[in-house]
mmCIF file of C-alpha atoms in Angstrom:
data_model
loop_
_atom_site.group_PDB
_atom_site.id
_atom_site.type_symbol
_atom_site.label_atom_id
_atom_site.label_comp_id
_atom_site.label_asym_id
_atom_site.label_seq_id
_atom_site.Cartn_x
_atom_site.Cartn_y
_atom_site.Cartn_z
ATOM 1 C CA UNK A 1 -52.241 -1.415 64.113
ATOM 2 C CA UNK A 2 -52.471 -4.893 63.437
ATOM 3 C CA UNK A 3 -55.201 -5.843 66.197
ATOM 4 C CA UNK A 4 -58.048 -5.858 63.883
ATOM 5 C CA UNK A 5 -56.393 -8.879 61.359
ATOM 6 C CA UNK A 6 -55.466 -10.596 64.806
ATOM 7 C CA UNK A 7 -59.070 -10.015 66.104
ATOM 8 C CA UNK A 8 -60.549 -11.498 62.563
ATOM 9 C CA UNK A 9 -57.889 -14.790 63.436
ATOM 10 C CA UNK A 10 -59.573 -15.086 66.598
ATOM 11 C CA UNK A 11 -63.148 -15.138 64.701
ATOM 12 C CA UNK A 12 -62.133 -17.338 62.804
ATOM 13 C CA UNK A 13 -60.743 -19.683 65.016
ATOM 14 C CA UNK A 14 -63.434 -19.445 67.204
ATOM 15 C CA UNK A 15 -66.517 -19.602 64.598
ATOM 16 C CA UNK A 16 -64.585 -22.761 63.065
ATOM 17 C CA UNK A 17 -64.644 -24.656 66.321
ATOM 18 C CA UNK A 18 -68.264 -24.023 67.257
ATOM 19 C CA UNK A 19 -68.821 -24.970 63.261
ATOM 20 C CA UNK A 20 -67.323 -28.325 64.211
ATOM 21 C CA UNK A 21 -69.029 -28.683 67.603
ATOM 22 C CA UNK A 22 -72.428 -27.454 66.583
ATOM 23 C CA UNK A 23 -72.608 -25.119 69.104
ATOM 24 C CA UNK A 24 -73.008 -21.096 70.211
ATOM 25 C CA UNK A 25 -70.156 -18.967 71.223
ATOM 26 C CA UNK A 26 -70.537 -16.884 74.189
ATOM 27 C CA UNK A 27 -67.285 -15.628 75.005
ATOM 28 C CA UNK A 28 -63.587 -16.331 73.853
ATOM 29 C CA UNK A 29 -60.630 -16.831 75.968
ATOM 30 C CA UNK A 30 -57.258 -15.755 74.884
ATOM 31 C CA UNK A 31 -53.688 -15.879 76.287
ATOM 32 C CA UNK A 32 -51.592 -13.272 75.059
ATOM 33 C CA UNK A 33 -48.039 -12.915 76.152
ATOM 34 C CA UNK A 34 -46.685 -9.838 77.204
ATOM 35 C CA UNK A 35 -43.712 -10.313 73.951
ATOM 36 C CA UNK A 36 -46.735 -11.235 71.716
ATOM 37 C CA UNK A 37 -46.371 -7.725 70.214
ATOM 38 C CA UNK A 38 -50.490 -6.886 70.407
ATOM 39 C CA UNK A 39 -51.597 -4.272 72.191
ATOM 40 C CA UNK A 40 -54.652 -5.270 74.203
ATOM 41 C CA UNK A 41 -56.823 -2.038 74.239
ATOM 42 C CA UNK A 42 -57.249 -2.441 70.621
ATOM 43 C CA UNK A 43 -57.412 -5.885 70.240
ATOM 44 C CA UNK A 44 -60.717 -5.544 72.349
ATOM 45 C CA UNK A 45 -61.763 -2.741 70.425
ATOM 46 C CA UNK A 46 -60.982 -5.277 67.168
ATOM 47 C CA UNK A 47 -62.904 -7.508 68.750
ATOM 48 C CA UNK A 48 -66.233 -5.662 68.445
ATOM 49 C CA UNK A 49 -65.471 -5.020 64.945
ATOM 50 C CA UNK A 50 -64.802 -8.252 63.852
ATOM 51 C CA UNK A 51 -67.563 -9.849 65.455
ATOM 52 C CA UNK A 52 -69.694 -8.131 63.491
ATOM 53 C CA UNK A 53 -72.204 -9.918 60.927
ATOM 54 C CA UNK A 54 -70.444 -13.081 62.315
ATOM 55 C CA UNK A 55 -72.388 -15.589 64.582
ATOM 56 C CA UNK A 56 -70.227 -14.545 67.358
ATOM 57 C CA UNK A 57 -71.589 -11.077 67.439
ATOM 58 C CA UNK A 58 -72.242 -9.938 71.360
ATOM 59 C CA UNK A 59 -69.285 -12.361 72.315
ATOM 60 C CA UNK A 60 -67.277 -11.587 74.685
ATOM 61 C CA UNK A 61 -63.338 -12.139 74.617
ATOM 62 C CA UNK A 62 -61.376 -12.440 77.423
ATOM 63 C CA UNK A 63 -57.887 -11.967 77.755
ATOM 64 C CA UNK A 64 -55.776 -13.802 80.738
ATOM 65 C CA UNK A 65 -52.459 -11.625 80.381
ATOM 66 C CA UNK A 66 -49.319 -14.041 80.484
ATOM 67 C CA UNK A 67 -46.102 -12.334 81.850
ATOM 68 C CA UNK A 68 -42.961 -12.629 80.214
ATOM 69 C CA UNK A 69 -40.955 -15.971 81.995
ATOM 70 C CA UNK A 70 -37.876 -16.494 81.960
ATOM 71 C CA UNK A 71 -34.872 -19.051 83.135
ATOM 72 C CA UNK A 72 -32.146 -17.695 84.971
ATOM 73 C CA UNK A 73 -28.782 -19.325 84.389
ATOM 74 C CA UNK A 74 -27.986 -18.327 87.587
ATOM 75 C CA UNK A 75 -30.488 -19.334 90.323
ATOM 76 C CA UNK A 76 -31.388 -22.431 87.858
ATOM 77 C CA UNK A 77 -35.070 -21.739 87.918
ATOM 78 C CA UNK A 78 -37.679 -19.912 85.981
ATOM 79 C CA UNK A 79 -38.547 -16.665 86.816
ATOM 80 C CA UNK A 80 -41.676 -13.981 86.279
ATOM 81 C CA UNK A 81 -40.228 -10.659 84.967
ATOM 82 C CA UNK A 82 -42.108 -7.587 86.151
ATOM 83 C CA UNK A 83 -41.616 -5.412 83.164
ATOM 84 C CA UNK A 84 -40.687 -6.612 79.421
ATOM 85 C CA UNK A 85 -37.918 -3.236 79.572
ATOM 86 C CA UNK A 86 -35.572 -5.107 81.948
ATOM 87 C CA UNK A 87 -34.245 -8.881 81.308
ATOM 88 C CA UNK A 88 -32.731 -9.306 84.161
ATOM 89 C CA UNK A 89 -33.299 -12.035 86.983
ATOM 90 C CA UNK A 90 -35.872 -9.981 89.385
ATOM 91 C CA UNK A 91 -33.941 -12.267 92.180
ATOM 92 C CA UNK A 92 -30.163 -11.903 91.516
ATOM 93 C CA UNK A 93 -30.079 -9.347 88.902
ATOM 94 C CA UNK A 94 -28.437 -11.852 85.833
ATOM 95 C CA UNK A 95 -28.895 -10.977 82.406
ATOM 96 C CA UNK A 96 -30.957 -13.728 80.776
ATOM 97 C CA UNK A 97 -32.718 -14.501 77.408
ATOM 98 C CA UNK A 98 -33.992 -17.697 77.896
ATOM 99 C CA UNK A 99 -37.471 -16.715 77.398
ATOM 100 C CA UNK A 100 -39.798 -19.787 78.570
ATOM 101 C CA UNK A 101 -43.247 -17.781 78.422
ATOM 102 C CA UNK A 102 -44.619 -14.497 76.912
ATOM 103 C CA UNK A 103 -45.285 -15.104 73.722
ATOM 104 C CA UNK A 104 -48.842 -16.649 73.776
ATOM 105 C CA UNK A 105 -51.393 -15.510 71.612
ATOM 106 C CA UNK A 106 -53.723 -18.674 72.038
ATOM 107 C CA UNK A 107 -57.593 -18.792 72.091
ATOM 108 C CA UNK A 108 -57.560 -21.886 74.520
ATOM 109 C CA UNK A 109 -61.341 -21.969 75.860
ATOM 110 C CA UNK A 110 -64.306 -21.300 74.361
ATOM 111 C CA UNK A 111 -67.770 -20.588 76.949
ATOM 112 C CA UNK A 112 -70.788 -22.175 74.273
ATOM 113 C CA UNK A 113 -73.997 -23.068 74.258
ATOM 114 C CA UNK A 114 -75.869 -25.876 72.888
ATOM 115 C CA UNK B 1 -80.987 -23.330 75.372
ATOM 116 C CA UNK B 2 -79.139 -25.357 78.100
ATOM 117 C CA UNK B 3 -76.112 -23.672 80.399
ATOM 118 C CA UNK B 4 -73.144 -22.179 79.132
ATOM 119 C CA UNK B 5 -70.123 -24.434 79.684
ATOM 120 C CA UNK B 6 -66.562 -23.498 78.888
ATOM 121 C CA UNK B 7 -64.418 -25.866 76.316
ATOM 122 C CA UNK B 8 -61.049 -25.948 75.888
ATOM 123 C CA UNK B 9 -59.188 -25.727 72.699
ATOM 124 C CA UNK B 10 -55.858 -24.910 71.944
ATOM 125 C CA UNK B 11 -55.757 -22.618 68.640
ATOM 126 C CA UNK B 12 -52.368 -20.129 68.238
ATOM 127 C CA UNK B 13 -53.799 -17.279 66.297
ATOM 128 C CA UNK B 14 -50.620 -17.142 63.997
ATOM 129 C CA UNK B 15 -50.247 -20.419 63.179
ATOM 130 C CA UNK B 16 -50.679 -19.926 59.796
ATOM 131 C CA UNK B 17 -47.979 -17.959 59.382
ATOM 132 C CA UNK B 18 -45.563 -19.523 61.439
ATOM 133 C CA UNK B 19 -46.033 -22.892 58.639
ATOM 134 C CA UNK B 20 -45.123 -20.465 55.836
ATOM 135 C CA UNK B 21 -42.624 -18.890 57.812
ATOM 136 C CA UNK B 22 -41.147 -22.441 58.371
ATOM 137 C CA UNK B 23 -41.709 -23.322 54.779
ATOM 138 C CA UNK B 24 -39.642 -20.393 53.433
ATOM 139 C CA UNK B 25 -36.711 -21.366 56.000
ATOM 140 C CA UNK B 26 -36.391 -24.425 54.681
ATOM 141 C CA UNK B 27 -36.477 -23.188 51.537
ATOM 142 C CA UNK B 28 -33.308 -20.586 52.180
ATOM 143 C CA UNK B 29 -31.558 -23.345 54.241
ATOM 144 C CA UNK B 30 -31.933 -25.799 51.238
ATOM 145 C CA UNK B 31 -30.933 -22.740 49.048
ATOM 146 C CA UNK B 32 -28.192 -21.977 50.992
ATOM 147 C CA UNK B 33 -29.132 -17.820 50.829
ATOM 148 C CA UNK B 34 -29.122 -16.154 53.972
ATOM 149 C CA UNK B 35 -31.779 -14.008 54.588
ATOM 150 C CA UNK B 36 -31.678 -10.796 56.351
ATOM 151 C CA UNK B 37 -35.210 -8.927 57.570
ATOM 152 C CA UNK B 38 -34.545 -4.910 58.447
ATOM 153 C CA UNK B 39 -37.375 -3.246 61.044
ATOM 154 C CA UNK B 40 -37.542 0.234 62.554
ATOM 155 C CA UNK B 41 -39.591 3.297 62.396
ATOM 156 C CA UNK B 42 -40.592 5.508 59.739
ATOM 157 C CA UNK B 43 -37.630 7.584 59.038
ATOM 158 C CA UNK B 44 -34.768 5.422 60.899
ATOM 159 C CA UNK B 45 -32.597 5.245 57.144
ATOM 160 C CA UNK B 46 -33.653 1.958 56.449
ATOM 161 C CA UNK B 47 -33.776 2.581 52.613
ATOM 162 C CA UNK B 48 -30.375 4.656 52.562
ATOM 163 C CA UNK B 49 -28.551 1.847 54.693
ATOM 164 C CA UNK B 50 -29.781 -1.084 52.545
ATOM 165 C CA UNK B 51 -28.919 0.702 49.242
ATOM 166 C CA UNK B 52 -25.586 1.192 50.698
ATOM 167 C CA UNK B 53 -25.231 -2.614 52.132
ATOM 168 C CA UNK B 54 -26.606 -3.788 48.793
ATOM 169 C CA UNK B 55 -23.698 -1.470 46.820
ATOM 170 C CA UNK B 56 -21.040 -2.573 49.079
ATOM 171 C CA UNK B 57 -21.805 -6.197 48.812
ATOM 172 C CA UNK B 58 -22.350 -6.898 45.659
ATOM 173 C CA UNK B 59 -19.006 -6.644 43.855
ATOM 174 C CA UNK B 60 -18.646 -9.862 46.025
ATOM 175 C CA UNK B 61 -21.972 -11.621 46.491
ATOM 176 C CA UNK B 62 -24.936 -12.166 45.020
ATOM 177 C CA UNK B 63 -27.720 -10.324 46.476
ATOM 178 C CA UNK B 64 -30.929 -9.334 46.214
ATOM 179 C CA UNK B 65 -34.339 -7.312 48.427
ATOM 180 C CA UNK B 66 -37.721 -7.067 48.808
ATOM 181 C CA UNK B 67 -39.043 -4.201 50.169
ATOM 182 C CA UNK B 68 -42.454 -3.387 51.807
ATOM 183 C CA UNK B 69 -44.135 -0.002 51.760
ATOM 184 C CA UNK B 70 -48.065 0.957 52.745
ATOM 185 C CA UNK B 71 -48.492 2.816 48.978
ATOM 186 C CA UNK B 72 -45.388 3.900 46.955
ATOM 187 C CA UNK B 73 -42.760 1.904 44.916
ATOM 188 C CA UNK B 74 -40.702 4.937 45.824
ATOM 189 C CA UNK B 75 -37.696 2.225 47.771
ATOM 190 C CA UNK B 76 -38.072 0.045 45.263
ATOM 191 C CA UNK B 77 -36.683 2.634 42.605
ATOM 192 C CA UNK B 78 -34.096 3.868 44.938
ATOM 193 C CA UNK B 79 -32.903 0.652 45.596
ATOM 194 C CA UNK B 80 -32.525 -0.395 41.853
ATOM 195 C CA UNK B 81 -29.733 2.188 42.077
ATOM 196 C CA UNK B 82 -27.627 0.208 43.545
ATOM 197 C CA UNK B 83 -28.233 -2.528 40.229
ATOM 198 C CA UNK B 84 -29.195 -5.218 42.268
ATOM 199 C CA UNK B 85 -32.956 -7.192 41.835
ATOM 200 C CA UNK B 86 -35.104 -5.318 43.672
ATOM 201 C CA UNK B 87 -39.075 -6.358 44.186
ATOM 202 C CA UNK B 88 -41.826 -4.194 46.165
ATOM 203 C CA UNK B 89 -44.195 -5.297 48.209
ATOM 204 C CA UNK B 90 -46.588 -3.080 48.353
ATOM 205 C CA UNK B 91 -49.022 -3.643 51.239
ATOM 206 C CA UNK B 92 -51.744 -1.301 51.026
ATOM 207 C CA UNK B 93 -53.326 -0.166 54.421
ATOM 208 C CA UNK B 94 -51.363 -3.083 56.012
ATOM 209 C CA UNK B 95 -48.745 -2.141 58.481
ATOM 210 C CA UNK B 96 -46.225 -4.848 58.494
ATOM 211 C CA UNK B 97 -45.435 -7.948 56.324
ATOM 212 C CA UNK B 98 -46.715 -11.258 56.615
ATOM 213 C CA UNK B 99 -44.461 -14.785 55.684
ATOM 214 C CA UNK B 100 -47.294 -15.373 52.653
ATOM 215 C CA UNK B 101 -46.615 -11.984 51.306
ATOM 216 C CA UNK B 102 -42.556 -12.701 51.284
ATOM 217 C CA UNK B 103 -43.889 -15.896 49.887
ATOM 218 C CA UNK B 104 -45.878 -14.258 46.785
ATOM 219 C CA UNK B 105 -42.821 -12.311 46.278
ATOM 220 C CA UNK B 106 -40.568 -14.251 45.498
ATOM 221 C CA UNK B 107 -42.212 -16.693 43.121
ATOM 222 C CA UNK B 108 -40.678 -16.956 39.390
ATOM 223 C CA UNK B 109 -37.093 -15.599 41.641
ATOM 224 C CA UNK B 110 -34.365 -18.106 42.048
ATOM 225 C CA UNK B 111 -33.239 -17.981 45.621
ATOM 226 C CA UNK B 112 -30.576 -20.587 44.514
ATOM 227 C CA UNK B 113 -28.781 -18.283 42.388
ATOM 228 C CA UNK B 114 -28.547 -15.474 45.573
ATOM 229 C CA UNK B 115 -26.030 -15.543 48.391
ATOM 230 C CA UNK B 116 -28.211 -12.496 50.395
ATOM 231 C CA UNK B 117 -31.516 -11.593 50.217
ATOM 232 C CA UNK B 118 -32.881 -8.791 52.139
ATOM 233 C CA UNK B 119 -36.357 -7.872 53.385
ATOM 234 C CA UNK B 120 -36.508 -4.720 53.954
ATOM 235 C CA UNK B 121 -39.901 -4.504 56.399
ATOM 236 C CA UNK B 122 -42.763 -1.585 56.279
ATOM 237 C CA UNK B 123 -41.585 1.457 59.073
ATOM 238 C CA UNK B 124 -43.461 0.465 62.256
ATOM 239 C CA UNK B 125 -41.713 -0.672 65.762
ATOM 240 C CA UNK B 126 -44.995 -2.449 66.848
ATOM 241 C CA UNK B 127 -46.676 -4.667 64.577
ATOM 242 C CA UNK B 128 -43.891 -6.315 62.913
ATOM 243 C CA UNK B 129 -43.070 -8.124 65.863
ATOM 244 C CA UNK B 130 -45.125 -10.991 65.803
ATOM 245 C CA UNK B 131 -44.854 -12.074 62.044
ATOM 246 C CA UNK B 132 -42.440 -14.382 61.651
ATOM 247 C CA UNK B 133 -40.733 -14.081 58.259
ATOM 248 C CA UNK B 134 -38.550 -17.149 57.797
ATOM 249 C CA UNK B 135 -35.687 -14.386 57.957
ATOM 250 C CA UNK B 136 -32.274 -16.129 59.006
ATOM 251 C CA UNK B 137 -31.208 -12.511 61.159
ATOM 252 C CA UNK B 138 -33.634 -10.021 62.126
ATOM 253 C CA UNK B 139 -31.947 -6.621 62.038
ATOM 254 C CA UNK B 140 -33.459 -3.654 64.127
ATOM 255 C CA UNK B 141 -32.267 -0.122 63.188
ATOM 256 C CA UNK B 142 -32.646 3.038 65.206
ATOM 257 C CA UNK B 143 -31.175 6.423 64.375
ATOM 258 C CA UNK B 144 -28.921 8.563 66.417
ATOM 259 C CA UNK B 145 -31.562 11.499 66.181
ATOM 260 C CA UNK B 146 -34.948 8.901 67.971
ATOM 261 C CA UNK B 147 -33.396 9.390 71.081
ATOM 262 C CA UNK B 148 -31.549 6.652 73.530
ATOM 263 C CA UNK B 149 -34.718 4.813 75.283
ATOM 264 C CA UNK B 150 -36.068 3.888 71.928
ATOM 265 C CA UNK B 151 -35.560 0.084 73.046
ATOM 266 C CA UNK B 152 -37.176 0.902 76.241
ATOM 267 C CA UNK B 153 -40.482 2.470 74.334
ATOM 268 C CA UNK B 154 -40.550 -0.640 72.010
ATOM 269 C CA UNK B 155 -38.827 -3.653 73.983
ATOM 270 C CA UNK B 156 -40.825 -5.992 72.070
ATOM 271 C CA UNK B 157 -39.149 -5.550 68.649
ATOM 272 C CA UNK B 158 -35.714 -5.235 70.248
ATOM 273 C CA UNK B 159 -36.384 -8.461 71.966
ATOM 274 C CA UNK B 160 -37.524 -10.020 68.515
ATOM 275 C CA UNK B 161 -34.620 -8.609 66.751
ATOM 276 C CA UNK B 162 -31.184 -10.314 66.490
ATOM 277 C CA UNK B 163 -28.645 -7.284 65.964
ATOM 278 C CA UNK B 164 -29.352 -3.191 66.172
ATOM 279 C CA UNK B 165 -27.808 -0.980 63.898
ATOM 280 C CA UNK B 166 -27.620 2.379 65.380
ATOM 281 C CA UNK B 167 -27.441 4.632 62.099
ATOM 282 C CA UNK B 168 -26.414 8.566 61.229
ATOM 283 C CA UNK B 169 -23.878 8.413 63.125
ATOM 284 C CA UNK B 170 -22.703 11.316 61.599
ATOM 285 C CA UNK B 171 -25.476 13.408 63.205
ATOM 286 C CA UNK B 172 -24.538 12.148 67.207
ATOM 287 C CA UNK B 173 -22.975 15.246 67.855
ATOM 288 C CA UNK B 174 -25.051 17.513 66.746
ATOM 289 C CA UNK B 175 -27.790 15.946 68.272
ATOM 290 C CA UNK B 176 -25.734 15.178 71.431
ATOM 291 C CA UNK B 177 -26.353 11.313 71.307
ATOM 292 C CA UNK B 178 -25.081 9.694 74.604
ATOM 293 C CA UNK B 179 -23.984 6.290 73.179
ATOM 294 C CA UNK B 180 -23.820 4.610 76.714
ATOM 295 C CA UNK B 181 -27.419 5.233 77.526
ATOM 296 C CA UNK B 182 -28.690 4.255 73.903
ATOM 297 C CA UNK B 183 -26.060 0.629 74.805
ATOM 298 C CA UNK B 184 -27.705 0.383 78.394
ATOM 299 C CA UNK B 185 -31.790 0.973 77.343
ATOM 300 C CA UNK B 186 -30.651 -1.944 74.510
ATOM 301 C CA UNK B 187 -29.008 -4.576 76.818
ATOM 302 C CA UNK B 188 -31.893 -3.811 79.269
ATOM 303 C CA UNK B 189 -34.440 -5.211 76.790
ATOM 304 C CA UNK B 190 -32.207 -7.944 74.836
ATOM 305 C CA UNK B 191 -29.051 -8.996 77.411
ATOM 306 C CA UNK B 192 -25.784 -9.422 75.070
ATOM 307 C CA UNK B 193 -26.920 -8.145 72.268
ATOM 308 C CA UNK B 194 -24.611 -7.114 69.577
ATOM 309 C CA UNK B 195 -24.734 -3.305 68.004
ATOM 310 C CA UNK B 196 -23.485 -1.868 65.477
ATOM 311 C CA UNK B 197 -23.058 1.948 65.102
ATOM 312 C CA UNK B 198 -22.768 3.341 61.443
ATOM 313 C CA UNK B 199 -23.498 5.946 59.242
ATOM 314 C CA UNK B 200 -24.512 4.511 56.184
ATOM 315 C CA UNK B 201 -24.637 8.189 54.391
ATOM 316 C CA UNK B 202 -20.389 8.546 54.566
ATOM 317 C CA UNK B 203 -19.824 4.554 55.055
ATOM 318 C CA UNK B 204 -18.225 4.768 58.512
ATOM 319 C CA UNK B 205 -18.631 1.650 60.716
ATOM 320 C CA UNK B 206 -20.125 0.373 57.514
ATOM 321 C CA UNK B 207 -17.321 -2.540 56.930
ATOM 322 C CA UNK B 208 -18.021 -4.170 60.714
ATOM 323 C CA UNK B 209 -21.326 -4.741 59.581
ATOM 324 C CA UNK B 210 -20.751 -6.443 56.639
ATOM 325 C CA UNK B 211 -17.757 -8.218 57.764
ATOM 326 C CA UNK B 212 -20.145 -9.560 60.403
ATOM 327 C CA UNK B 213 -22.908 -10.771 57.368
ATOM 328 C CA UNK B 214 -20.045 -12.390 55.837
ATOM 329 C CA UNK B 215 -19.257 -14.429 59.015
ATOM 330 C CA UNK B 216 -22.771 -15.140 59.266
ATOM 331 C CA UNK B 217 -23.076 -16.308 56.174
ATOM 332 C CA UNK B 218 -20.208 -18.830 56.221
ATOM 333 C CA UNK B 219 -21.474 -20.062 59.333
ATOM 334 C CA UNK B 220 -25.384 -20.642 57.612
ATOM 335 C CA UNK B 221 -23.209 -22.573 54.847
ATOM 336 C CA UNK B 222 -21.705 -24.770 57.042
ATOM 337 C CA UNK B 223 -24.152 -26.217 58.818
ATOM 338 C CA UNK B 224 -25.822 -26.608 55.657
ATOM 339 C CA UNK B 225 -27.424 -30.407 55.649
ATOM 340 C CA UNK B 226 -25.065 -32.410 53.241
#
């Protein structure tokens, strides 16, 4: 479980930006890829916890889930997988690692306050 | 207090770690060591398999480990059997390594005077996943007795991971391993992956694997900047 020091580099991020912008945090959005290796029913959980005694306690964070994309040699064009288990083209079946998304673990908007 | 408004920033949560990770790349390339990382579960054999890559290799290379554990410095004593440098890392309540701690490590070592160096990562399929750890070749093991669709319960390391080692090979029988669906639930998760099947307890399959090191490390050498 490594959702909680994840959660606390969210905080972090997100407490340094309002810092710099003088402003209040009301909720945190995050991108996380479905290869980013973080399980998202904890990382919410993590959240709570690491809000804590931080100026962003009662935040909320929410999480826009980025599938796994991929380019397949094949059809020369990116393609959404539906499940991280199988790498194969969901259109002609080819074997491809060319991963071009899924990885994202970003915070990339902040909702503030004055 | 006026209306909330949304901002956009761009801020990748592991940032930090990817620089180090970078940094310590560098560092190897310029040191011309290549650096091997070893993940799997609790149990898999990593500590018997490196002892016995560290034994086999080192009548002809220079190499050295780090190893990871949550409390002991149990690996770390193991491994010094084998009369090669060993260093713990000893991370506490943390369940995977981070670049910074590989970093800390392996300060006052000279990585110029090593041809391997092995990282030997904390037992956990999950978490080690998204730490980058300026490793050259990511190694994932599994053992004959975790059952076939291990790379289908943890696609996410597998995908991470460069080459599996499937290890105790000794034990397939008795545990009636079907090789062909532990080959298919891999190339489902990582296409064209290369796998190596071992047991590193009587040394069979053993000389592939390093062979294949060798190779790899010739290859880091010569596309070493000049």
């Amino acid at each position: 479980m490594h959702e909680l020091s994840i959660a606390m580099g969210i905080v972090d991020a997100a407490m340094d930006e309002a810092r710099q912008r003088g402003v209040q945090v009301s909720a945190v959005h995050l991108r996380l890829g479905a290869l980013s290796g973080v399980v998202k029913d904890a990382l919410m959980f993590s959240y709570e916890v690491a809000c804590q005694d931080t100026p962003l306690a009662g935040s909320r964070l929410i999480v826009e889930d980025v599938p796994v994309t991929v380019f397949c040699p094949r059809c020369q064009d990116t393609r959404v997988l539906q499940s991280v288990q199988s790498f194969l083209c969901p259109q002609c079946a080819t074997p491809t690692m060319d991963i071009r998304q899924g990885k994202e673990l970003e915070v990339f908007a902040l909702e503030v306050q004055e | 207090m006026s209306e909330p408004r949304l901002v956009e920033i761009r801020r990748n949560i592991l940032k930090q770690n990817d620089i180090i990770a970078r940094a310590l790349r560098d560092q190897f390339r310029g040191a011309g060591v290549f650096v091997v990382s070893l993940v799997s579960s609790p149990g898999s054999g990593k500590t018997t398999f490196l002892e016995k890559t560290l034994t086999l290799l080192k009548p002809k290379y220079r190499v050295a480990a780090l190893v990871g554990d949550l409390a002991t410095e149990n690996d770390a004593v193991r491994l010094a059997r084998s009369q090669t440098p060993v260093r713990q890392i000893t991370t506490g309540t943390l369940c995977h390594l981070e670049a910074a701690m590989v970093q800390n490590a392996l300060q006052g070592w000279n990585v110029n005077e090593l041809d391997f160096l092995f990282i030997e990562n904390v037992g956990n399929l999950v978490c080690p996943s998204s730490y980058d750890l300026g490793e050259n070749l990511r190694v994932v093991l599994m053992s004959v007795t975790e059952g076939e669709d291990k790379p289908l319960k943890y696609p996410t390391i597998f995908n991470s991971a460069d080459v599996a080692v499937i290890t105790k090979n000794e034990l397939s029988q008795a545990v009636e391993f079907d090789w062909e669906a532990a080959r298919r639930s891999i190339e489902s998760v990582r296409p064209g992956m290369q796998i190596f099947r071992l047991s590193a307890k009587t040394g069979e399959g053993m000389q592939d694997y390093l062979q294949f090191l060798a190779q790899q490390l010739e290859d880091h050498r010569s596309i070493l900047p000049q």
